[in-house]
mmCIF file of C-alpha atoms in Angstrom:
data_model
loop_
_atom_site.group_PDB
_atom_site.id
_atom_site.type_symbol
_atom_site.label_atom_id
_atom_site.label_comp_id
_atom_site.label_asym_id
_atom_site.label_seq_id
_atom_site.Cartn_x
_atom_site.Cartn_y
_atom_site.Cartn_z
ATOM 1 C CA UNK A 1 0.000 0.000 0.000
ATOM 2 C CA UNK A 2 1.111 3.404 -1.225
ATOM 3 C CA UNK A 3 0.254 7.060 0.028
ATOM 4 C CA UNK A 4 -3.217 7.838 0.237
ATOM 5 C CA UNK A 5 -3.975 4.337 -0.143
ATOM 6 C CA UNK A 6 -2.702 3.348 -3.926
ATOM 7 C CA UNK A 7 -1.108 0.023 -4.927
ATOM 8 C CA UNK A 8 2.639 0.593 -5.937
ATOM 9 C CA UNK A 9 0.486 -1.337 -9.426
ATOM 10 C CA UNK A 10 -2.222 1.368 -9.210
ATOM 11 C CA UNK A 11 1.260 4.003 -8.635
ATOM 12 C CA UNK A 12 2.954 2.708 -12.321
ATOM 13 C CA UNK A 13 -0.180 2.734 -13.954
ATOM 14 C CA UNK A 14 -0.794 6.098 -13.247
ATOM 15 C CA UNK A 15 3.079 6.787 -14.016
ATOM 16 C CA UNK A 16 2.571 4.928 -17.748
ATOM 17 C CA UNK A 17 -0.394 6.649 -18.398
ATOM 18 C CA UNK A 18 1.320 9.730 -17.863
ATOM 19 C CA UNK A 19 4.203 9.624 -19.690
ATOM 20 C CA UNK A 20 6.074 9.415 -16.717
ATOM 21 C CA UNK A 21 7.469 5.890 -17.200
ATOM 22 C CA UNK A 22 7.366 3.757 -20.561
ATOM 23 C CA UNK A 23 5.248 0.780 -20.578
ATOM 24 C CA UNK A 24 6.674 -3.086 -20.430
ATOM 25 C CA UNK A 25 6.086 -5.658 -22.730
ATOM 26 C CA UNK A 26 2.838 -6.312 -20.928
ATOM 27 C CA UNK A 27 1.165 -2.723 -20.535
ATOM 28 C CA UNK A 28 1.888 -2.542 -24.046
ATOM 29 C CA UNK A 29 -0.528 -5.056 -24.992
ATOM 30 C CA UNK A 30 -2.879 -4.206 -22.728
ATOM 31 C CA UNK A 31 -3.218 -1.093 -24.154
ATOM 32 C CA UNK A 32 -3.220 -2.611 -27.949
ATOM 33 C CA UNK A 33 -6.153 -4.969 -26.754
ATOM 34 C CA UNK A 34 -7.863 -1.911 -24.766
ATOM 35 C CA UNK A 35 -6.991 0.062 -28.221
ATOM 36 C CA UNK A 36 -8.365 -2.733 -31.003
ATOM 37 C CA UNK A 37 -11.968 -2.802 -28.403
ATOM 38 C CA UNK A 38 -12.339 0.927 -28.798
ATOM 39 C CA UNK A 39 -11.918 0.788 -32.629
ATOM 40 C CA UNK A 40 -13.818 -2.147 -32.924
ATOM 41 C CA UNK A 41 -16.727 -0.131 -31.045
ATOM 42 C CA UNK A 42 -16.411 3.194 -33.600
ATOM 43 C CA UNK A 43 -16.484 0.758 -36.677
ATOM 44 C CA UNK A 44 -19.637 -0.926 -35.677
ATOM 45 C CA UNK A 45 -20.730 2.633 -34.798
ATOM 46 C CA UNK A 46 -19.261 3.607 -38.254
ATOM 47 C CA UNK A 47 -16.442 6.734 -36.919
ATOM 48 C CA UNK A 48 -13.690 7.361 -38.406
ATOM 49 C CA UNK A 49 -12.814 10.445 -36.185
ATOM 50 C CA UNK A 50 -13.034 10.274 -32.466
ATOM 51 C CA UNK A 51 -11.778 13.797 -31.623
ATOM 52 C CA UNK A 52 -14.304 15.858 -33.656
ATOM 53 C CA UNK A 53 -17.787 16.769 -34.497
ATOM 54 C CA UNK A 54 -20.476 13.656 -35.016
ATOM 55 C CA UNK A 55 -17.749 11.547 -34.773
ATOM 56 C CA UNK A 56 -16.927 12.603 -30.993
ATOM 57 C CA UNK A 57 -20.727 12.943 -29.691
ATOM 58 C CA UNK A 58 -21.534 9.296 -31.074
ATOM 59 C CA UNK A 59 -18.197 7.530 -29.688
ATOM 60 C CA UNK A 60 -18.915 9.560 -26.601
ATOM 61 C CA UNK A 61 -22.014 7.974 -26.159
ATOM 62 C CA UNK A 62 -21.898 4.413 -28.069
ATOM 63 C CA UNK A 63 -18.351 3.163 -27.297
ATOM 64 C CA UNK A 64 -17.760 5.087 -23.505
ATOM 65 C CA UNK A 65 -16.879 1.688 -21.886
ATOM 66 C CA UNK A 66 -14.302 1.228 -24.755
ATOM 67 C CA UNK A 67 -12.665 4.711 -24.443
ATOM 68 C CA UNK A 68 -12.510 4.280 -20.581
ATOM 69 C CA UNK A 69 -10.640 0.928 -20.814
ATOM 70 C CA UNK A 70 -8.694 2.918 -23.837
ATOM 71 C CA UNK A 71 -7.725 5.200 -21.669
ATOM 72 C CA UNK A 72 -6.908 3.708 -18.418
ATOM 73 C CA UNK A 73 -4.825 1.122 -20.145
ATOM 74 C CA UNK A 74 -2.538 3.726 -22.846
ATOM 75 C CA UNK A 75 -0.270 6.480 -22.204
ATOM 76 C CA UNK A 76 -2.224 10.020 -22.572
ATOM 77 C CA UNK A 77 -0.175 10.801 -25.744
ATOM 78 C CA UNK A 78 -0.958 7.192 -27.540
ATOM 79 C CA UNK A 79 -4.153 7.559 -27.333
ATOM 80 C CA UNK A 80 -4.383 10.743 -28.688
ATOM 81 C CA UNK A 81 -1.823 9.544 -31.231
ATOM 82 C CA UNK A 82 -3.948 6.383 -32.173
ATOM 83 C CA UNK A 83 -6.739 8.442 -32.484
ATOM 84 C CA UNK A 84 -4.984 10.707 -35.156
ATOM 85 C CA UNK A 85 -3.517 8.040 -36.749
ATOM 86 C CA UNK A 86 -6.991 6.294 -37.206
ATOM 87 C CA UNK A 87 -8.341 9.223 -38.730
ATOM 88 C CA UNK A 88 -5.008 9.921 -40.828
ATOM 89 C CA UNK A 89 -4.947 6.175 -41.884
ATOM 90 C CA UNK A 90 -8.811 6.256 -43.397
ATOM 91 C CA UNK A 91 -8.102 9.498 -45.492
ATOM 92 C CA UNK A 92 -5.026 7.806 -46.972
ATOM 93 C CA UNK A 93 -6.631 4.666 -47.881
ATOM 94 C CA UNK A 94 -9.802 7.204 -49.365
ATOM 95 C CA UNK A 95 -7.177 8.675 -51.520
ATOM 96 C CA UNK A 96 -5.392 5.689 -52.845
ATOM 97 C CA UNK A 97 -8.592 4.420 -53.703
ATOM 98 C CA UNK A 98 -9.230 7.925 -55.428
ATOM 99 C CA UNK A 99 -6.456 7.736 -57.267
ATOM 100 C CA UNK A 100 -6.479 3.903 -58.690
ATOM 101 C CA UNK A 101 -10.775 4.683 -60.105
ATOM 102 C CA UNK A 102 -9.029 7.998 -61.765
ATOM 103 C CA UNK A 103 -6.669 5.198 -63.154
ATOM 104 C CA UNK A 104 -3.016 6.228 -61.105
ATOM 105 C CA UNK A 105 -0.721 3.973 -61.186
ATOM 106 C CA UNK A 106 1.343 2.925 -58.224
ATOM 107 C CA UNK A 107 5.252 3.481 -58.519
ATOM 108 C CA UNK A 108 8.092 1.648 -56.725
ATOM 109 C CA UNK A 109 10.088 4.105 -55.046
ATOM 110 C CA UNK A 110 13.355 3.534 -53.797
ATOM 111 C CA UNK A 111 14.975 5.705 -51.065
ATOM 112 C CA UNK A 112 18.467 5.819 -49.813
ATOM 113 C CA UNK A 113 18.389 2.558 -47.183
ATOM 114 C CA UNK A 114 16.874 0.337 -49.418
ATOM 115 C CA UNK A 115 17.169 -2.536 -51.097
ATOM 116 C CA UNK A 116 17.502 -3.246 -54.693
ATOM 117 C CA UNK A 117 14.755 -5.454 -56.182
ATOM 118 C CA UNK A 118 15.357 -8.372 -57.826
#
């Protein structure tokens, strides 16, 4: 038993989900699983964007158990990061898709670092 009555466990969760100390093997995929449940809530809910507009109010509302766990189990700055990253993810797949039905054609670029193909 800690001060005021935390766990030292209840002490380094707090600490992770600060930012204060980085996450083990295990908090990591606690916060993946708590992660995957949220976004597996806003896709049954269809939202793409958590932070903003219709997207926040029905998240808010439809997946609050979800977000809770999310954020309990995941540093403040993932999930803020995961929730961009969702939202930053869907508009590139939008525009790929744009781009193939106006007939683009995908290029293999190779950067300093990589590889030649065979």
């Amino acid at each position: 038993m800690g001060w005021f009555g935390t766990s030292d466990d209840e002490k380094r969760k707090e600490e992770v989900r600060t930012g204060a100390r980085a996450p083990d093997r295990t908090e990591r995929k606690r916060c993946w699983d708590a992660r995957d449940g949220f976004y597996r809530c806003l896709d049954k809910n269809d939202v793409v964007d958590s932070l903003n507009g219709d997207g926040k109010k029905i998240a808010d509302k439809e997946c609050a158990t979800e977000h809770k766990a999310f954020e309990e189990n995941c540093a403040t700055a993932w999930v803020t990061y995961f929730k961009r990253y969702r939202v930053a993810e869907h508009k590139k797949k939008e525009t790929y898709a744009r781009l193939e039905k106006e007939g683009a054609n995908r290029i293999a670029v190779d950067g300093p670092g990589d590889t030649p193909r065979s």
